[in-house]
CSV table of C-alpha atoms in Angstrom, one decimal:
chain,number,residue,atom,x,y,z
A,1,MET,CA,1.4,-24.0,-42.1
A,2,THR,CA,4.4,-23.9,-39.8
A,3,ASN,CA,7.5,-25.7,-41.1
A,4,GLU,CA,8.7,-27.9,-38.4
A,5,ASN,CA,12.2,-27.0,-39.1
A,6,GLN,CA,11.6,-23.3,-38.3
A,7,PRO,CA,11.0,-22.6,-34.7
A,8,ALA,CA,8.6,-19.7,-34.6
A,9,ARG,CA,7.0,-17.6,-31.7
A,10,VAL,CA,3.3,-18.6,-31.6
A,11,PRO,CA,0.3,-17.4,-29.3
A,12,GLY,CA,-0.4,-19.3,-26.4
A,13,ARG,CA,-3.6,-20.6,-27.9
A,14,ALA,CA,-2.4,-21.4,-31.5
A,15,MET,CA,-4.2,-24.2,-33.4
A,16,GLN,CA,-2.5,-26.9,-35.3
A,17,ALA,CA,-3.1,-27.0,-39.1
A,18,GLY,CA,-6.5,-28.1,-40.2
A,19,GLU,CA,-7.9,-28.0,-36.7
A,20,ALA,CA,-11.4,-26.2,-35.9
A,21,PRO,CA,-11.4,-23.6,-33.4
A,22,PRO,CA,-11.8,-25.3,-29.8
A,23,SER,CA,-15.1,-25.1,-28.1
A,24,ARG,CA,-15.4,-23.6,-24.7
A,25,SER,CA,-16.3,-27.1,-23.2
A,26,ALA,CA,-12.8,-28.2,-22.1
A,27,VAL,CA,-12.0,-24.7,-20.9
A,28,ALA,CA,-15.2,-24.7,-18.9
A,29,GLU,CA,-14.1,-28.1,-17.3
A,30,GLY,CA,-10.9,-26.8,-15.9
A,31,TRP,CA,-8.4,-26.9,-18.7
A,32,ALA,CA,-8.0,-23.2,-19.4
A,33,TRP,CA,-4.6,-23.4,-18.1
A,34,VAL,CA,-3.0,-25.9,-20.6
A,35,GLU,CA,-0.9,-24.9,-23.6
A,36,ARG,CA,-3.3,-25.1,-26.3
A,37,SER,CA,-0.7,-25.3,-29.0
A,38,VAL,CA,-0.1,-28.7,-27.4
A,39,TRP,CA,-3.2,-29.8,-26.0
A,40,THR,CA,-5.8,-29.7,-28.7
A,41,GLU,CA,-9.6,-30.2,-28.2
A,42,ARG,CA,-9.1,-33.7,-29.4
A,43,MET,CA,-6.3,-34.5,-26.9
A,44,LEU,CA,-8.3,-33.0,-24.2
A,45,LYS,CA,-11.3,-35.2,-25.0
A,46,THR,CA,-8.9,-38.2,-24.9
A,47,LEU,CA,-7.5,-37.1,-21.6
A,48,GLU,CA,-11.0,-36.9,-20.2
A,49,THR,CA,-12.0,-40.3,-21.2
A,50,GLY,CA,-8.7,-42.1,-20.8
A,51,VAL,CA,-6.3,-43.6,-23.2
A,52,LYS,CA,-6.1,-47.4,-24.0
A,53,GLY,CA,-3.8,-49.2,-21.3
A,54,GLY,CA,-3.7,-45.8,-19.2
A,55,ALA,CA,-0.4,-44.9,-20.7
A,56,TRP,CA,0.4,-42.2,-23.3
A,57,PHE,CA,2.6,-42.8,-26.5
A,58,SER,CA,3.9,-40.6,-29.2
A,59,LEU,CA,4.7,-37.4,-27.0
A,60,VAL,CA,8.2,-36.5,-27.8
A,61,ASP,CA,7.2,-35.0,-31.1
A,62,LYS,CA,5.0,-32.6,-29.2
A,63,VAL,CA,7.9,-31.7,-26.8
A,64,TYR,CA,10.1,-30.4,-29.8
A,65,ARG,CA,7.5,-29.2,-31.9
A,66,PRO,CA,8.6,-25.6,-32.7
A,67,SER,CA,5.4,-24.0,-31.3
A,68,THR,CA,5.8,-26.1,-28.1
A,69,LEU,CA,9.6,-24.9,-27.8
A,70,ALA,CA,8.4,-21.2,-28.6
A,71,ALA,CA,5.8,-21.3,-25.7
A,72,ALA,CA,8.3,-22.7,-23.4
A,73,TRP,CA,11.0,-20.0,-24.3
A,74,GLU,CA,8.4,-17.4,-23.6
A,75,ARG,CA,7.9,-18.6,-20.0
A,76,VAL,CA,11.5,-19.1,-19.4
A,77,ARG,CA,12.2,-15.5,-20.7
A,78,ARG,CA,9.5,-14.1,-18.4
A,79,ASN,CA,11.0,-15.8,-15.4
A,80,ALA,CA,14.6,-14.6,-16.2
A,81,GLY,CA,16.9,-16.1,-13.6
A,82,SER,CA,20.7,-16.6,-13.5
A,83,ALA,CA,22.9,-18.3,-16.2
A,84,GLY,CA,23.7,-21.9,-15.8
A,85,THR,CA,27.1,-23.7,-16.2
A,86,ASP,CA,27.4,-22.7,-19.8
A,87,GLY,CA,27.3,-19.0,-18.8
A,88,GLN,CA,24.6,-18.2,-21.2
A,89,SER,CA,22.0,-15.7,-19.8
A,90,VAL,CA,18.5,-15.4,-20.9
A,91,ARG,CA,19.1,-12.0,-22.3
A,92,GLU,CA,22.0,-13.7,-24.5
A,93,ILE,CA,19.7,-16.4,-25.7
A,94,GLN,CA,17.1,-13.6,-26.6
A,95,ALA,CA,19.4,-12.0,-28.8
A,96,ASN,CA,19.3,-14.9,-31.2
A,97,ALA,CA,16.3,-16.8,-29.8
A,98,GLU,CA,15.3,-18.4,-33.3
A,99,HIS,CA,18.8,-20.0,-33.8
A,100,HIS,CA,18.8,-21.5,-30.2
A,101,LEU,CA,15.2,-22.8,-30.6
A,102,LYS,CA,16.1,-24.3,-34.0
A,103,ARG,CA,19.2,-26.0,-32.4
A,104,LEU,CA,17.1,-27.5,-29.7
A,105,HIS,CA,14.4,-28.7,-32.0
A,106,ASP,CA,17.0,-30.4,-34.1
A,107,GLU,CA,18.8,-32.1,-31.1
A,108,LEU,CA,15.6,-33.2,-29.5
A,109,ARG,CA,14.1,-34.7,-32.9
A,110,GLU,CA,17.5,-36.4,-33.8
A,111,GLY,CA,17.9,-37.7,-30.1
A,112,THR,CA,21.2,-36.0,-29.6
A,113,TYR,CA,20.2,-33.6,-26.8
A,114,ARG,CA,21.9,-34.0,-23.6
A,115,PRO,CA,21.3,-31.8,-20.6
A,116,LEU,CA,24.4,-29.8,-19.2
A,117,PRO,CA,25.5,-30.0,-15.5
A,118,VAL,CA,23.5,-27.9,-13.1
A,119,LYS,CA,25.2,-25.1,-11.2
A,120,ARG,CA,24.8,-25.5,-7.5
A,121,VAL,CA,24.6,-22.4,-5.3
A,122,TRP,CA,23.4,-22.0,-1.6
A,123,ILE,CA,20.9,-19.6,-0.6
A,124,ASP,CA,19.9,-18.4,2.8
A,125,LYS,CA,16.9,-20.2,4.6
A,126,PRO,CA,14.4,-17.5,5.7
A,127,GLY,CA,14.5,-16.9,9.2
A,128,SER,CA,17.5,-19.2,9.8
A,129,ARG,CA,21.2,-18.9,9.7
A,130,GLN,CA,21.2,-22.2,7.7
A,131,LYS,CA,21.5,-22.4,4.0
A,132,ARG,CA,19.9,-24.6,1.4
A,133,PRO,CA,21.1,-25.9,-2.0
A,134,LEU,CA,19.7,-24.7,-5.2
A,135,GLY,CA,20.3,-25.9,-8.7
A,136,VAL,CA,20.6,-23.6,-11.7
A,137,PRO,CA,20.2,-25.4,-14.9
A,138,ALA,CA,21.3,-23.9,-18.1
A,139,VAL,CA,18.9,-21.7,-19.9
A,140,ARG,CA,18.6,-24.1,-22.9
A,141,ASP,CA,17.7,-27.0,-20.4
A,142,ARG,CA,15.1,-24.8,-18.7
A,143,ILE,CA,13.4,-24.2,-22.2
A,144,VAL,CA,13.4,-28.2,-22.6
A,145,GLN,CA,12.2,-28.8,-19.3
A,146,THR,CA,9.4,-26.4,-19.6
A,147,ALA,CA,8.4,-27.9,-23.1
A,148,LEU,CA,8.3,-31.2,-21.3
A,149,ARG,CA,6.3,-30.1,-18.6
A,150,LEU,CA,3.8,-28.3,-21.0
A,151,VAL,CA,3.2,-31.7,-22.6
A,152,ILE,CA,2.9,-34.2,-19.7
A,153,GLU,CA,1.7,-32.1,-16.7
A,154,PRO,CA,-1.9,-32.3,-17.6
A,155,ILE,CA,-1.7,-36.1,-18.0
A,156,PHE,CA,-0.9,-36.4,-14.1
A,157,GLU,CA,-2.8,-33.2,-13.0
A,158,ARG,CA,-6.0,-35.0,-14.0
A,159,GLU,CA,-5.5,-37.5,-11.3
A,160,PHE,CA,-3.9,-35.5,-8.4
A,161,ALA,CA,-5.7,-35.3,-5.2
A,162,PRO,CA,-7.8,-32.3,-4.5
A,163,ARG,CA,-6.0,-31.7,-1.2
A,164,SER,CA,-2.6,-31.2,-2.8
A,165,TYR,CA,-1.9,-27.5,-3.3
A,166,GLY,CA,1.7,-27.0,-4.1
A,167,PHE,CA,3.1,-26.2,-7.6
A,168,ARG,CA,-0.4,-26.9,-9.3
A,169,PRO,CA,-2.2,-24.8,-11.9
A,170,GLY,CA,-4.9,-22.8,-10.3
A,171,ARG,CA,-3.9,-23.6,-6.7
A,172,GLY,CA,-1.6,-22.1,-4.2
A,173,CYS,CA,-0.8,-21.5,-0.5
A,174,LYS,CA,-3.9,-19.5,0.2
A,175,ASP,CA,-6.2,-22.3,-1.1
A,176,ALA,CA,-4.3,-24.6,1.5
A,177,LEU,CA,-4.7,-22.1,4.2
A,178,ARG,CA,-8.4,-21.7,3.6
A,179,ARG,CA,-8.9,-25.5,3.7
A,180,VAL,CA,-7.2,-25.6,7.2
A,181,ASP,CA,-9.3,-22.8,8.3
A,182,ALA,CA,-12.4,-24.5,7.2
A,183,LEU,CA,-11.5,-27.8,8.8
A,184,LEU,CA,-10.6,-26.1,12.3
A,185,ARG,CA,-14.0,-24.4,12.3
A,186,LYS,CA,-15.5,-27.8,11.7
A,187,GLY,CA,-13.9,-29.2,14.8
A,188,TYR,CA,-11.0,-30.7,13.3
A,189,VAL,CA,-8.7,-29.6,16.1
A,190,TRP,CA,-6.3,-32.5,16.7
A,191,GLY,CA,-3.6,-32.5,14.0
A,192,VAL,CA,-0.4,-34.1,12.7
A,193,ASP,CA,2.1,-31.6,12.1
A,194,ALA,CA,4.5,-33.3,9.8
A,195,ASP,CA,7.5,-32.8,7.6
A,196,LEU,CA,9.4,-35.0,5.3
A,197,LYS,CA,13.1,-34.9,5.9
A,198,GLY,CA,15.0,-33.9,2.9
A,199,TYR,CA,12.3,-34.9,0.6
A,200,PHE,CA,13.5,-33.3,-2.9
A,201,ASP,CA,16.9,-34.8,-2.2
A,202,SER,CA,15.7,-38.3,-1.1
A,203,ILE,CA,13.3,-39.3,-3.8
A,204,PRO,CA,14.5,-42.7,-5.2
A,205,HIS,CA,14.9,-42.4,-9.0
A,206,GLU,CA,13.6,-45.8,-10.1
A,207,ARG,CA,10.6,-45.8,-7.9
A,208,LEU,CA,9.7,-42.1,-9.3
A,209,MET,CA,10.4,-43.5,-13.0
A,210,GLU,CA,8.1,-46.6,-12.2
A,211,ASP,CA,5.2,-43.9,-11.3
A,212,VAL,CA,6.1,-42.0,-14.3
A,213,ARG,CA,5.9,-45.1,-16.6
A,214,GLU,CA,2.3,-45.9,-15.4
A,215,ARG,CA,1.2,-42.8,-17.6
A,216,ILE,CA,3.9,-42.3,-19.9
A,217,ALA,CA,4.9,-45.0,-22.4
A,218,ASP,CA,7.1,-42.9,-24.9
A,219,GLY,CA,10.5,-44.0,-24.4
A,220,ARG,CA,12.2,-41.0,-25.6
A,221,VAL,CA,10.1,-38.8,-23.1
A,222,LEU,CA,11.2,-41.2,-20.3
A,223,GLY,CA,14.6,-40.8,-21.4
A,224,LEU,CA,14.5,-37.0,-21.1
A,225,ILE,CA,13.1,-37.3,-17.6
A,226,GLU,CA,15.8,-39.9,-16.6
A,227,GLY,CA,18.4,-37.4,-18.2
A,228,PHE,CA,17.2,-34.5,-15.9
A,229,LEU,CA,17.3,-36.6,-12.7
A,230,GLN,CA,20.8,-37.8,-13.6
A,231,GLN,CA,22.0,-34.3,-14.5
A,232,GLY,CA,25.6,-33.8,-13.1
A,233,ILE,CA,25.8,-31.1,-10.5
A,234,LEU,CA,28.8,-28.7,-10.5
A,235,GLU,CA,29.6,-27.3,-7.0
A,236,ASP,CA,33.1,-25.6,-6.2
A,237,MET,CA,34.4,-26.7,-9.5
A,238,LYS,CA,33.5,-30.3,-8.7
A,239,LEU,CA,31.2,-32.4,-10.9
A,240,TRP,CA,29.2,-35.2,-9.3
A,241,THR,CA,26.1,-37.2,-10.2
A,242,PRO,CA,23.2,-37.6,-7.9
A,243,ASP,CA,21.7,-41.2,-7.4
A,244,GLN,CA,18.5,-40.0,-5.9
A,245,GLY,CA,16.5,-36.7,-5.5
A,246,THR,CA,15.1,-34.2,-8.0
A,247,PRO,CA,17.2,-31.2,-8.6
A,248,GLN,CA,15.8,-28.3,-6.6
A,249,GLY,CA,15.6,-25.3,-8.8
A,250,ALA,CA,14.7,-27.4,-11.9
A,251,VAL,CA,11.6,-26.5,-13.7
A,252,ILE,CA,10.2,-30.2,-13.9
A,253,SER,CA,11.1,-31.0,-10.2
A,254,PRO,CA,7.9,-29.9,-8.6
A,255,LEU,CA,5.8,-32.0,-10.9
A,256,LEU,CA,7.9,-35.1,-10.4
A,257,ALA,CA,7.8,-34.5,-6.6
A,258,ASN,CA,3.9,-34.3,-6.8
A,259,ILE,CA,3.9,-37.4,-8.8
A,260,TYR,CA,6.0,-39.3,-6.3
A,261,LEU,CA,3.7,-38.2,-3.5
A,262,HIS,CA,0.5,-39.0,-5.3
A,263,PRO,CA,0.1,-42.5,-3.9
A,264,VAL,CA,0.4,-41.3,-0.5
A,265,ASP,CA,-2.4,-38.6,-1.1
A,266,GLY,CA,-4.5,-41.2,-2.7
A,267,ALA,CA,-4.3,-43.7,0.4
A,268,MET,CA,-4.8,-41.0,3.0
A,269,ALA,CA,-7.9,-39.9,1.0
A,270,GLU,CA,-9.0,-43.3,0.9
A,271,ALA,CA,-8.7,-43.9,4.6
A,272,ARG,CA,-10.8,-40.8,5.0
A,273,TYR,CA,-8.3,-38.5,6.6
A,274,GLU,CA,-8.1,-34.9,6.0
A,275,MET,CA,-4.6,-34.2,4.9
A,276,VAL,CA,-3.7,-30.8,3.3
A,277,ARG,CA,-0.4,-30.9,1.6
A,278,TYR,CA,1.8,-28.2,-0.2
A,279,ALA,CA,4.8,-30.0,-1.8
A,280,ASP,CA,6.4,-31.6,1.2
A,281,ASP,CA,4.9,-29.6,3.9
A,282,PHE,CA,1.5,-31.0,5.2
A,283,VAL,CA,-0.8,-31.3,8.1
A,284,ILE,CA,-3.6,-33.9,8.8
A,285,LEU,CA,-6.4,-32.7,10.8
A,286,CYS,CA,-8.5,-34.8,12.9
A,287,ARG,CA,-11.4,-34.8,15.6
A,288,SER,CA,-9.9,-36.6,18.3
A,289,LEU,CA,-6.5,-37.7,19.7
A,290,PRO,CA,-6.7,-41.4,18.9
A,291,GLU,CA,-7.6,-40.4,15.2
A,292,ALA,CA,-4.6,-38.2,15.0
A,293,GLN,CA,-2.3,-40.8,16.4
A,294,ALA,CA,-3.7,-43.5,14.0
A,295,ALA,CA,-3.2,-40.8,11.0
A,296,LEU,CA,0.6,-40.3,12.0
A,297,ALA,CA,1.0,-44.2,12.1
A,298,LYS,CA,-0.5,-44.3,8.7
A,299,VAL,CA,1.2,-41.7,7.0
A,300,ARG,CA,4.5,-42.8,8.5
A,301,HIS,CA,4.0,-46.3,7.1
A,302,LEU,CA,3.2,-44.7,3.7
A,303,ALA,CA,6.2,-42.6,3.6
A,304,GLU,CA,8.6,-45.4,4.7
A,305,ALA,CA,7.0,-47.6,1.9
A,306,ARG,CA,8.1,-44.8,-0.5
A,307,GLY,CA,11.7,-44.7,0.9
A,308,LEU,CA,11.0,-41.5,2.7
A,309,THR,CA,11.5,-40.4,6.2
A,310,LEU,CA,9.3,-38.3,8.6
A,311,HIS,CA,11.6,-35.7,10.3
A,312,PRO,CA,11.8,-36.9,14.0
A,313,ASP,CA,12.1,-33.4,15.4
A,314,LYS,CA,9.5,-31.6,13.3
A,315,THR,CA,6.6,-34.4,13.2
A,316,ARG,CA,4.1,-34.4,16.1
A,317,VAL,CA,0.5,-34.9,17.2
A,318,VAL,CA,-0.8,-31.4,18.4
A,319,ASN,CA,-3.9,-29.9,19.7
A,320,ALA,CA,-4.5,-26.8,17.6
A,321,LEU,CA,-6.5,-25.2,20.6
A,322,ASP,CA,-3.6,-25.7,22.9
A,323,GLU,CA,0.0,-25.7,21.6
A,324,GLY,CA,-0.9,-25.1,17.9
A,325,PHE,CA,0.9,-25.8,14.9
A,326,GLU,CA,2.7,-24.0,11.9
A,327,PHE,CA,1.8,-24.3,8.2
A,328,LEU,CA,2.9,-22.3,5.3
A,329,GLY,CA,4.2,-19.3,7.2
A,330,TYR,CA,1.3,-19.2,9.5
A,331,ARG,CA,1.0,-20.2,13.2
A,332,PHE,CA,-2.5,-21.7,14.0
A,333,GLU,CA,-3.3,-21.5,17.8
A,334,GLN,CA,-6.5,-21.0,20.0
A,335,GLY,CA,-8.5,-20.5,17.0
A,336,ARG,CA,-6.4,-17.7,15.6
A,337,LYS,CA,-3.6,-17.1,13.2
A,338,TRP,CA,-0.2,-15.3,13.5
A,339,PRO,CA,2.9,-15.3,11.3
A,340,ARG,CA,5.3,-17.7,12.7
A,341,ASP,CA,8.4,-16.4,14.3
A,342,LYS,CA,10.5,-17.1,11.0
A,343,SER,CA,8.1,-15.2,8.9
A,344,LEU,CA,8.4,-12.4,11.2
A,345,MET,CA,12.1,-12.6,11.3
A,346,LYS,CA,12.2,-12.7,7.5
A,347,LEU,CA,10.1,-9.6,7.2
A,348,LYS,CA,12.4,-7.7,9.8
A,349,ASP,CA,15.5,-8.7,8.1
A,350,ALA,CA,14.3,-7.4,4.8
A,351,ILE,CA,13.2,-4.0,6.5
A,352,ARG,CA,16.6,-3.8,8.3
A,353,ALA,CA,18.3,-4.0,5.1
A,354,LYS,CA,16.3,-1.2,3.6
A,355,THR,CA,16.5,1.1,6.6
A,356,LYS,CA,20.1,1.2,7.6
A,357,ARG,CA,21.1,4.4,9.3
A,358,THR,CA,23.8,4.6,6.6
A,359,ASN,CA,21.2,4.6,3.7
A,360,GLY,CA,21.9,7.5,1.6
A,361,HIS,CA,18.8,7.6,-0.3
A,362,SER,CA,16.1,10.3,0.3
A,363,LEU,CA,13.3,9.3,2.9
A,364,GLU,CA,10.8,9.3,0.0
A,365,CYS,CA,12.7,6.6,-1.8
A,366,ILE,CA,13.4,4.5,1.4
A,367,VAL,CA,9.6,4.8,2.2
A,368,ALA,CA,8.7,3.6,-1.2
A,369,ASP,CA,11.1,0.7,-1.1
A,370,VAL,CA,9.8,-0.3,2.5
A,371,ASN,CA,6.2,-0.1,1.2
A,372,ARG,CA,6.9,-2.6,-1.6
A,373,THR,CA,8.0,-5.1,1.0
A,374,LEU,CA,5.2,-4.4,3.4
A,375,ARG,CA,2.4,-4.5,0.8
A,376,GLY,CA,3.6,-8.0,-0.4
A,377,TRP,CA,3.9,-9.2,3.1
A,378,PHE,CA,0.4,-7.9,4.3
A,379,GLU,CA,-1.1,-9.4,1.1
A,380,TYR,CA,-0.2,-12.9,2.3
A,381,PHE,CA,-0.4,-12.4,6.1
A,382,LYS,CA,-3.5,-10.0,6.2
A,383,HIS,CA,-5.7,-12.8,7.8
A,384,CYS,CA,-3.5,-12.7,10.9
A,385,HIS,CA,-4.8,-11.8,14.4
A,386,ARG,CA,-5.3,-8.0,14.7
A,387,THR,CA,-2.9,-7.8,17.3
A,388,THR,CA,0.0,-8.8,14.8
A,389,PHE,CA,0.1,-5.4,13.0
A,390,PRO,CA,0.4,-2.4,15.6
A,391,SER,CA,3.7,-3.7,16.9
A,392,LEU,CA,5.1,-4.2,13.6
A,393,ASP,CA,4.2,-0.7,12.5
A,394,GLY,CA,5.8,0.8,15.7
A,395,TRP,CA,9.1,-1.2,15.0
A,396,ILE,CA,9.3,0.1,11.5
A,397,ARG,CA,8.8,3.8,12.5
A,398,ARG,CA,11.4,3.2,15.2
A,399,ARG,CA,13.8,2.1,12.4
A,400,LEU,CA,13.2,5.3,10.4
A,401,ARG,CA,13.4,7.5,13.5
A,402,SER,CA,16.9,6.1,14.0
A,403,LEU,CA,17.6,6.6,10.5
A,404,LEU,CA,16.5,10.3,10.8
A,405,ARG,CA,18.3,10.8,14.1
A,406,LYS,CA,21.6,9.9,12.6
A,407,ARG,CA,20.9,12.4,9.7
A,408,SER,CA,20.3,15.1,12.3
A,409,LYS,CA,23.9,14.4,13.7
A,410,ARG,CA,22.5,12.5,16.9
A,411,ARG,CA,23.9,9.2,18.2
A,412,GLY,CA,22.4,6.0,19.2
A,413,ILE,CA,19.0,4.6,18.2
A,414,SER,CA,15.6,6.2,18.2
A,415,ARG,CA,14.6,7.6,21.8
A,416,GLY,CA,11.4,9.0,23.4
A,417,GLU,CA,12.0,12.4,22.2
A,418,ASP,CA,12.3,11.4,18.7
A,419,HIS,CA,8.6,10.3,18.8
A,420,HIS,CA,7.7,13.9,19.3
A,421,ARG,CA,10.2,15.3,16.7
A,422,TRP,CA,8.9,12.7,14.2
A,423,PRO,CA,5.4,11.6,15.2
A,424,ASN,CA,3.4,8.9,13.8
A,425,ALA,CA,1.5,11.5,11.6
A,426,TYR,CA,4.8,12.6,10.0
A,427,PHE,CA,5.3,9.2,8.5
A,428,ARG,CA,1.6,9.0,7.4
A,429,GLU,CA,2.2,12.2,5.5
A,430,CYS,CA,5.5,10.5,3.9
A,431,GLY,CA,3.2,7.8,2.6
A,432,LEU,CA,4.3,5.0,4.9
A,433,PHE,CA,2.1,2.0,4.6
A,434,SER,CA,0.7,1.1,7.8
A,435,LEU,CA,-0.2,-2.6,8.4
A,436,GLU,CA,-2.6,-1.8,11.2
A,437,GLN,CA,-4.5,0.5,9.2
A,438,ALA,CA,-4.7,-1.8,6.1
A,439,HIS,CA,-6.0,-4.5,8.4
A,440,ARG,CA,-8.7,-2.3,9.9
A,441,ALA,CA,-9.7,-1.2,6.2
A,442,LEU,CA,-9.8,-5.0,5.5
A,443,LEU,CA,-12.1,-5.8,8.3
A,444,GLN,CA,-14.5,-2.8,7.5
A,445,SER,CA,-14.8,-4.1,3.9
């Protein structure tokens, strides 16, 4: 039996003392993703049938349980990431993990745990010159947030709408894109292309906590969530406390963001609108222009009632067969899909960085590096229209020819004669990944 004062590394499906091995019933019903050292068979059955009053009590002990903290630490360790305001990296925590987990266990059990300020950094927005803020919590706080999420996520996940795909277990971008494809094929060609303005930064704390309290009645767990919402933010040596929003970069933020939009999902489903949402990005597909206009009015009213605003410049009613719309990196237009301009720009920026003419690595190393980027990009965008890929292949080969031209002591970028000096076959022999050939193979298979 595990001593609760001694944090220990445990397997993801460890059982509590005296518990019989779990049956396959809960797993078969879609709970294979839960942390089984937290969610026992008995708890899962209670989750399915519902708790008295609808709210869960006595959860904090499951957050600070050594096995939960150990499982949370393993996830944080795998994700790596930068150090927070305390300067402690994942590697430094790992060097004495048992000590750090024991300390977190004691602080959480005794009620003395307090999250540290979040380090704010600014990162480039893909395909844009603008930057967006990202919070970097301390590693110790990431462990606690992960433990908290392992405990409370199934409670909310049970009720989330089926057309919400962002940051949910077993769901992702491709599922949302497949749903959009299916609706377009069924004739839902009028759509509301919408964007919530500054969603993660504008969620009202008290309204969010009201939603959380509907399912969580453990005061100490509620205190932990409020503590993370009110974490100080350290930026340019200045410390300030946000009065709204969830900290981007925090482990718990995506779950809280989905909780806050859940009433909107439910109301749109009840009104029989086909809304497909991924976090704060969503489209509503309809069969007619009047239906789309009514859907826009409905979702605007729901958003405003939640203290949110639809972006005036990024929200519109569109015809997918005419002007089209963008969603999750794709552009849908005239029954076809292309990468949106920002997605292409992001790819080209990545390739440019790897194929500078001053790159001193061997061509073999450069091609291998480029291939890693191309394979990842193709895996996501492989369902684009076939005309997408040949031009990109040609552009990438020109980048490499310009690099080879400089190594041959020639000035300027690639020219016509270089195509004969280094033909397409030359790059095939070098192992360069071809988007066009990969797409052709996909269609043939």
